[in-house]
XYZ file of C-alpha atoms in Angstrom:
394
model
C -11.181 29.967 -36.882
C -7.331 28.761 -37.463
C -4.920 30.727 -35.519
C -2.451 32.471 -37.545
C 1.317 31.944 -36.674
C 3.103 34.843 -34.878
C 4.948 36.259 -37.167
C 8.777 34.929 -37.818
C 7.355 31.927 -35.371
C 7.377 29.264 -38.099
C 10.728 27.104 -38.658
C 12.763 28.607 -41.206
C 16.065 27.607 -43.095
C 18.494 30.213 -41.035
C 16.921 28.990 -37.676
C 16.429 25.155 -38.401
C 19.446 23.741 -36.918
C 19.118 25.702 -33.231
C 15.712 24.932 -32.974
C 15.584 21.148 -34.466
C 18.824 20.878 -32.196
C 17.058 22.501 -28.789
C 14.145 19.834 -29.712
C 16.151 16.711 -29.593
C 17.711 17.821 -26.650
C 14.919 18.620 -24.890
C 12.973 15.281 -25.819
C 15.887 13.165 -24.565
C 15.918 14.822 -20.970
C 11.907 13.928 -20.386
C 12.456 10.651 -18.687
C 15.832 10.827 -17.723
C 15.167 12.083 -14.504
C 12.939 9.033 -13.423
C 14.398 6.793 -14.892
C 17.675 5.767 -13.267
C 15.459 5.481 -9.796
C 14.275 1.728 -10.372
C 17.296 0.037 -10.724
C 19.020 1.672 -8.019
C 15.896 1.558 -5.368
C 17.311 -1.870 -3.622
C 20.393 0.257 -3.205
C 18.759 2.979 -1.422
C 17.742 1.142 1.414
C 14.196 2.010 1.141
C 10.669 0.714 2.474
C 8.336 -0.927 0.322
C 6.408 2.025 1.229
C 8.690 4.800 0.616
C 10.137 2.702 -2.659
C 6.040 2.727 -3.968
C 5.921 6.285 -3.068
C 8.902 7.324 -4.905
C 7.677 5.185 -7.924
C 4.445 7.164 -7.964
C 5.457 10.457 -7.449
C 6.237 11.024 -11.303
C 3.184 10.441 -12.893
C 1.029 11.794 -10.305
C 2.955 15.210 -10.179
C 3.026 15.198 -14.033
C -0.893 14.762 -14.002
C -1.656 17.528 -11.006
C 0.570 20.110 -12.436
C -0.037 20.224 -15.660
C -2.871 22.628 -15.809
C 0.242 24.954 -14.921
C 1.441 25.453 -18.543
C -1.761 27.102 -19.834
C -1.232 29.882 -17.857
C 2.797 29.724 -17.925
C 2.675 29.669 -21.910
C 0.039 32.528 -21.385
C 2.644 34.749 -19.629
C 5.868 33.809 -21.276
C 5.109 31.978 -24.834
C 5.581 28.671 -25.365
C 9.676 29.041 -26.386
C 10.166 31.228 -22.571
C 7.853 28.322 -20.828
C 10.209 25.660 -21.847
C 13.196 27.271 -20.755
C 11.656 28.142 -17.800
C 10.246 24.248 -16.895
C 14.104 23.634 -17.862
C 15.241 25.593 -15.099
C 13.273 23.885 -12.481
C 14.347 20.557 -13.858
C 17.401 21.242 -13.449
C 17.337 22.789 -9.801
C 15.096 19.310 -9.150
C 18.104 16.772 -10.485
C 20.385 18.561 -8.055
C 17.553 19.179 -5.133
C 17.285 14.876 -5.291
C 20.600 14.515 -5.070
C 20.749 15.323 -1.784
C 19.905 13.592 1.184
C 16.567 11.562 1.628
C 14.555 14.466 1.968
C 16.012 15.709 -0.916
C 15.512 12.575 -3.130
C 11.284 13.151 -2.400
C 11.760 16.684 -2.568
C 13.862 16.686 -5.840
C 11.533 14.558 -7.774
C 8.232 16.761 -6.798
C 10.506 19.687 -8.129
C 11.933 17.842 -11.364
C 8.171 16.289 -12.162
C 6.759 20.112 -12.048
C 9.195 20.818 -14.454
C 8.682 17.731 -16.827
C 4.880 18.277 -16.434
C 5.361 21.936 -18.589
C 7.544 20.501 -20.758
C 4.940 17.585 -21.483
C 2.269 19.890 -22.473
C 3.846 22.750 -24.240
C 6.367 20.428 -26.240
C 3.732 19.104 -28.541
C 2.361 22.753 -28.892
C 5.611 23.625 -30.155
C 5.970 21.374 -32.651
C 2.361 22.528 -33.998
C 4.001 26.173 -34.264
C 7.255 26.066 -35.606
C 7.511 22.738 -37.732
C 5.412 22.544 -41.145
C 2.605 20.253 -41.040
C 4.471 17.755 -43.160
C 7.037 17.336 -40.364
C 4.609 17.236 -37.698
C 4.330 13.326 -37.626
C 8.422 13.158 -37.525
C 9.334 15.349 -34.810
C 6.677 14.014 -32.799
C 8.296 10.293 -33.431
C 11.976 11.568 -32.686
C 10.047 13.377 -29.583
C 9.337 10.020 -28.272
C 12.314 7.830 -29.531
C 14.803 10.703 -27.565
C 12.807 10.255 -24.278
C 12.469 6.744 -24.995
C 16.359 6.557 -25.229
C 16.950 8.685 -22.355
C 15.144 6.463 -20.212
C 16.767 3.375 -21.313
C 19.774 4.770 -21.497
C 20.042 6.245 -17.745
C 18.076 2.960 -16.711
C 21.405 1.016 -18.098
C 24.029 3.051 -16.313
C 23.023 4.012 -12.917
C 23.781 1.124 -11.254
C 28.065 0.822 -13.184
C 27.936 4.612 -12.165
C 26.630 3.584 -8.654
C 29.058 1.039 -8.121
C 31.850 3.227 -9.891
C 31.328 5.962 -7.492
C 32.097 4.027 -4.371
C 28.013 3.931 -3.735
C 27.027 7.349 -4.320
C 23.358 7.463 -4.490
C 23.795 11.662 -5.218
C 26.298 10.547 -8.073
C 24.319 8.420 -9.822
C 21.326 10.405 -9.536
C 23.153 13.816 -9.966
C 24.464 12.427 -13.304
C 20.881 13.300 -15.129
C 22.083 16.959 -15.033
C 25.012 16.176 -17.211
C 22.203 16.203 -20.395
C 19.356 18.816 -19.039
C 22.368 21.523 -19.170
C 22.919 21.174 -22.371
C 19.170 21.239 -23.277
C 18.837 24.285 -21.188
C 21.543 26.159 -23.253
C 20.343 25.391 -26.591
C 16.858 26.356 -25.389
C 18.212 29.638 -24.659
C 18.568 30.384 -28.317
C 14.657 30.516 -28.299
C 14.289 32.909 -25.615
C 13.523 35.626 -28.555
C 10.633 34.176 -28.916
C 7.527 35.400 -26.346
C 4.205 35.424 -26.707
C 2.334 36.046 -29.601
C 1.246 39.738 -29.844
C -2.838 40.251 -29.150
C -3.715 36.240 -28.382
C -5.220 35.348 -25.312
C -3.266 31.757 -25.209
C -4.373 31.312 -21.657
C -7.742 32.312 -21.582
C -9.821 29.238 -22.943
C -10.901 26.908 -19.728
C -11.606 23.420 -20.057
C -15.298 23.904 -20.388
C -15.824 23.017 -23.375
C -13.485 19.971 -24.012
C -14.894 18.496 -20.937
C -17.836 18.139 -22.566
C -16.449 17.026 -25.750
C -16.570 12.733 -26.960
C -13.396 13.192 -28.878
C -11.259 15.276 -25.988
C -12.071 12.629 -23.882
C -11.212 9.858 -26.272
C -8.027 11.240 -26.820
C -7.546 11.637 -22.897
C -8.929 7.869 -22.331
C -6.046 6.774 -24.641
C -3.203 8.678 -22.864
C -3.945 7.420 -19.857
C -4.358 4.143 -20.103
C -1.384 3.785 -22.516
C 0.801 5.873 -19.619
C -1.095 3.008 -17.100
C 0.456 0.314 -19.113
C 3.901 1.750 -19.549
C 4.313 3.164 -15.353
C 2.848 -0.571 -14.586
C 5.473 -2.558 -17.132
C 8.268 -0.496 -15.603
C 7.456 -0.889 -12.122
C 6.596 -4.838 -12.169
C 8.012 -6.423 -15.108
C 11.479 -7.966 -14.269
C 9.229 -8.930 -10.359
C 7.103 -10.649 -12.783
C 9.720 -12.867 -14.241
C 11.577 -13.445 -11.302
C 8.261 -14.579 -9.834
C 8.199 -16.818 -13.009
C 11.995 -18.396 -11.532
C 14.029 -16.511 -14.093
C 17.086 -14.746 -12.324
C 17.421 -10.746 -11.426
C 19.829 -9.966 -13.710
C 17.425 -11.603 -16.913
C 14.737 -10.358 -15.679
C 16.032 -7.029 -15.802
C 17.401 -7.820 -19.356
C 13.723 -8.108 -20.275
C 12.434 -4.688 -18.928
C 15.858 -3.141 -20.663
C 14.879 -4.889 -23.940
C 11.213 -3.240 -23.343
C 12.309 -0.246 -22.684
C 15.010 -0.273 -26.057
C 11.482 -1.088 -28.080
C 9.982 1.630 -26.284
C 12.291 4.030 -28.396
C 10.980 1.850 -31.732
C 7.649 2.270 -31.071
C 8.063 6.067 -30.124
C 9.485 7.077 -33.173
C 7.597 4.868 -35.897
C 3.997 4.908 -34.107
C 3.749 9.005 -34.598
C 6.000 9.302 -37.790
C 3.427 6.704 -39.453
C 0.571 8.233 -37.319
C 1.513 11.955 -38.873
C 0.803 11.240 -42.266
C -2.769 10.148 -41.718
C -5.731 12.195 -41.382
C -7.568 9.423 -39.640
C -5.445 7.844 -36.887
C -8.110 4.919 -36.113
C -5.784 2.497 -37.532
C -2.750 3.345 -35.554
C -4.598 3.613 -32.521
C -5.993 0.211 -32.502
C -2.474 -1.407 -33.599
C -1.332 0.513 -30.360
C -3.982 -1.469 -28.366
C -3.306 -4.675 -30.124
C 0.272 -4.657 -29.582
C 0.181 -4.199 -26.218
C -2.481 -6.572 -25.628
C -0.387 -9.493 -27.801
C 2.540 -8.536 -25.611
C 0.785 -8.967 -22.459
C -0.736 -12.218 -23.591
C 2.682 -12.907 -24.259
C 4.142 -12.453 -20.801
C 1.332 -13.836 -19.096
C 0.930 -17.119 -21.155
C 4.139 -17.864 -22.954
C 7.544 -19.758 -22.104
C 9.870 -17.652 -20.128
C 12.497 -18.597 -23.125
C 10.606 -15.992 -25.624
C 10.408 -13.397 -23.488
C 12.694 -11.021 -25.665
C 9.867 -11.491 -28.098
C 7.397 -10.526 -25.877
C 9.448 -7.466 -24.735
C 9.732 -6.276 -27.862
C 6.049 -6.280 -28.773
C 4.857 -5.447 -25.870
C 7.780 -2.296 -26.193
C 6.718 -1.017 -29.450
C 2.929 -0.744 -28.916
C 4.047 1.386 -25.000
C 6.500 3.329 -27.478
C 3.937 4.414 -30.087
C 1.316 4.886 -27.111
C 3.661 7.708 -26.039
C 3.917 9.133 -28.658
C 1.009 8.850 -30.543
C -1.080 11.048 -28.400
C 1.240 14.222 -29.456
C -0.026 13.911 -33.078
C -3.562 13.682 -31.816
C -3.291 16.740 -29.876
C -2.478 18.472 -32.921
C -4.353 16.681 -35.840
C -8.230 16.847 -33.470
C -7.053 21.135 -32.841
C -7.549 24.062 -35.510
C -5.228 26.169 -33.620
C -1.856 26.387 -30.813
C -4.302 27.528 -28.063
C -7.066 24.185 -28.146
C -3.688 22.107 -28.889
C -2.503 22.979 -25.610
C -5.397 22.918 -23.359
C -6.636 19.302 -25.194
C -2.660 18.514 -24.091
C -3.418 19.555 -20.609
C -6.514 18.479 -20.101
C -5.121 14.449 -21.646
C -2.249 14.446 -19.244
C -3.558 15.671 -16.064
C -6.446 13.251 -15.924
C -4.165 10.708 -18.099
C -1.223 10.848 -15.661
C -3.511 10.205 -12.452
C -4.942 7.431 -14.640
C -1.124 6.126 -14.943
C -0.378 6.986 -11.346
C -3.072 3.971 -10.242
C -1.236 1.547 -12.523
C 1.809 0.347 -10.445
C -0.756 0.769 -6.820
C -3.748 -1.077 -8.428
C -1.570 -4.021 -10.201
C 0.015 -4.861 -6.432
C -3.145 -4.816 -4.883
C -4.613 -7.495 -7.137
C -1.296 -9.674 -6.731
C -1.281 -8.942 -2.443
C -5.433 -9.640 -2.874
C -4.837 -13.152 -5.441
C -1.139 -14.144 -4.625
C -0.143 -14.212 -8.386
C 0.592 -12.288 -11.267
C -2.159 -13.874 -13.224
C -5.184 -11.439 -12.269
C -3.176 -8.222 -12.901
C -2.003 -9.242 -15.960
C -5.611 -10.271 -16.883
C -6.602 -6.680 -16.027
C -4.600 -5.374 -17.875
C -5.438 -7.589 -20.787
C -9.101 -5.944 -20.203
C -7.773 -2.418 -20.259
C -6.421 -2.971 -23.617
C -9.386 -4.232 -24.966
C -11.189 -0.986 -23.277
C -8.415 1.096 -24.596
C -9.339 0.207 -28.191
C -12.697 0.781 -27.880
C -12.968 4.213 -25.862
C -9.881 5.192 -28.300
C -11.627 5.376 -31.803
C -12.935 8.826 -31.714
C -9.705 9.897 -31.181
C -8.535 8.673 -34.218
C -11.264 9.919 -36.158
C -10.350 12.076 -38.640
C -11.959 15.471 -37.987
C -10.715 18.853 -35.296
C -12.544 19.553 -32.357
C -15.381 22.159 -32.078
């Protein structure tokens, strides 16, 4: 049975600009917080221990709390939740900025707090945007957290080094845009839950048992493998390959630019279909040209390879959000099928960065991992298809 929309829930013309505007701004601070850590770990003075730990602390925090939002949106509504995971994103930028213990500390706090926003986000794009404009805001969903990431990614090291060293500056800085998002989330608060809906009350039961839930889970997670493991290891790649730091970190920032690409287009295209087969296996492909790419072409078309290999981790982010919606007939399966993808899909991506240094300490190259993941891409496109399928789940 479809749910029915709490009344004065969906968008209208008098509200459109607050909410569209809380959206964006939401959407850009989702990978902000992570994602000025990599270029400033050599600064940091970190172990290769500590440095993998840090590196591996997102994802795996994002998968293990995410069952947390059923039960949040359950008390509060989806609108309170947000605000509320805002909050504690907030309080985990400026817990990180301080000291070492704070840095490990922080980023447990800030990934709780990205983990509800993960899962409820797509929810609320399912209840207050028409169908029609599903498949957009789920492609600027991805392109603003896309952009975030790059953009943070870009500047942390000038801030860094414009600061006189300041680790807490440059890290501290990600609060500058989660404010912002708080406030204009605020304008939502008079939204709370809907009146006489259990949201919180369906367990996983059933989708465990269900092909398609799992599909759609086997495709989040290995996409999210991909995209921690191209972060962590790319520019190490190509410096392994005798290209310089500074290119080599060019590349990844390239990547990460066609990350944004792919995370808008992939979903925008992906919303206007009622079978997403198609898109998923482009996904797939795209990645797996890319790959072949960096493993077996000239270091001189490596922009190229970037790009490809950018656009297919882009619409693998976002994709997923439109499938969580299009496979549901109503808010409350949307949001446990979203929970259910990114908890097990996060661990999944958590393994990524660990597993791909294992095989290069085990083989003394970057040839096996990058044939691995070569594999997984070829898995990916096969597990993925009911997924796509067009069709809701039972």
């Amino acid at each position: 049975m479809s749910e029915a929309p709490a009344r004065g829930a969906r968008i209208g013309a008098g509200q459109t600009p607050l909410l569209v505007a809380a959206f964006v701004l939401l959407s850009l601070n989702l990978r902000i917080v992570f994602g000025g850590v990599g270029p400033l770990i050599p600064s940091l003075e970190l172990s290769h221990t500590a440095a993998t730990v840090l590196t591996t602390l997102p994802p795996l925090c994002m998968g293990l709390f995410a069952p947390i939002a059923a039960g949040l949106r359950g008390r509060l509504g989806d609108e309170r939740s947000l605000f509320a995971a805002l909050v504690v994103l907030v309080l985990g930028i400026l817990l990180r900025s301080v000291g070492m213990f704070g840095l490990f500390a922080g980023t447990i706090v800030a990934s709780i707090g990205v983990a509800v926003l993960n899962v409820i986000t797509p929810v609320l794009v399912k209840k207050r945007f028409p169908p029609e404009r599903i498949g957009v805001m789920m492609g600027v969903y991805a392109m603003m957290m896309g952009g975030g990431a790059a953009a943070i990614a870009a500047l942390s090291v000038p801030i860094y080094r414009a600061s006189g060293g300041s680790s807490a500056i440059a890290l501290g800085v990600a609060v500058i845009p989660a404010v912002p998002a708080l406030l204009a989330f605020a304008t939502q608060l008079k939204f709370g839950p809907d009146k006489g809906q259990a949201v919180a009350t369906k367990r996983w039961s059933g989708l465990l048992r269900n092909r398609t839930a799992w599909s759609v889970t086997g495709f989040f997670g290995l996409q999210s493998l991909m995209l921690y493991t191209i972060f962590a290891w790319l520019p190490t790649i190509y410096v392994a390959k005798d290209v310089d730091r500074a290119t080599a970190g060019l590349y990844l920032s390239i990547c990460v630019i066609a990350v944004s690409v792919g995370g808008f287009f992939g979903p925008s295209l992906a919303g206007r279909r009622a079978d997403q087969r198609l898109p998923v296996l482009v996904t797939a492909a795209l990645c797996f040209v890319g790959i072949a790419g960096v493993l077996l072409a000239p270091t001189g078309s490596a922009p190229v390879w970037a790009i490809v290999l950018g656009l297919g981790l882009g619409a693998g982010q976002g994709i997923p959000g439109v499938l969580y919606v299009a496979r549901t007939e109503d808010r409350q399966t949307a949001a446990q099928l979203s929970s259910m993808s990114q908890t097990f899909g996060y661990v999944i991506a958590a393994a990524g960065p660990l597993l791909t240094a294992a095989l290069f300490a085990a083989s003394g190259s970057w040839t096996l991992p990058l044939v691995v993941l070569l594999a997984l891409m070829v898995v990916n496109a096969v597990i993925s298809l009911p997924a796509g399928r067009r069709g809701v789940i039972d």
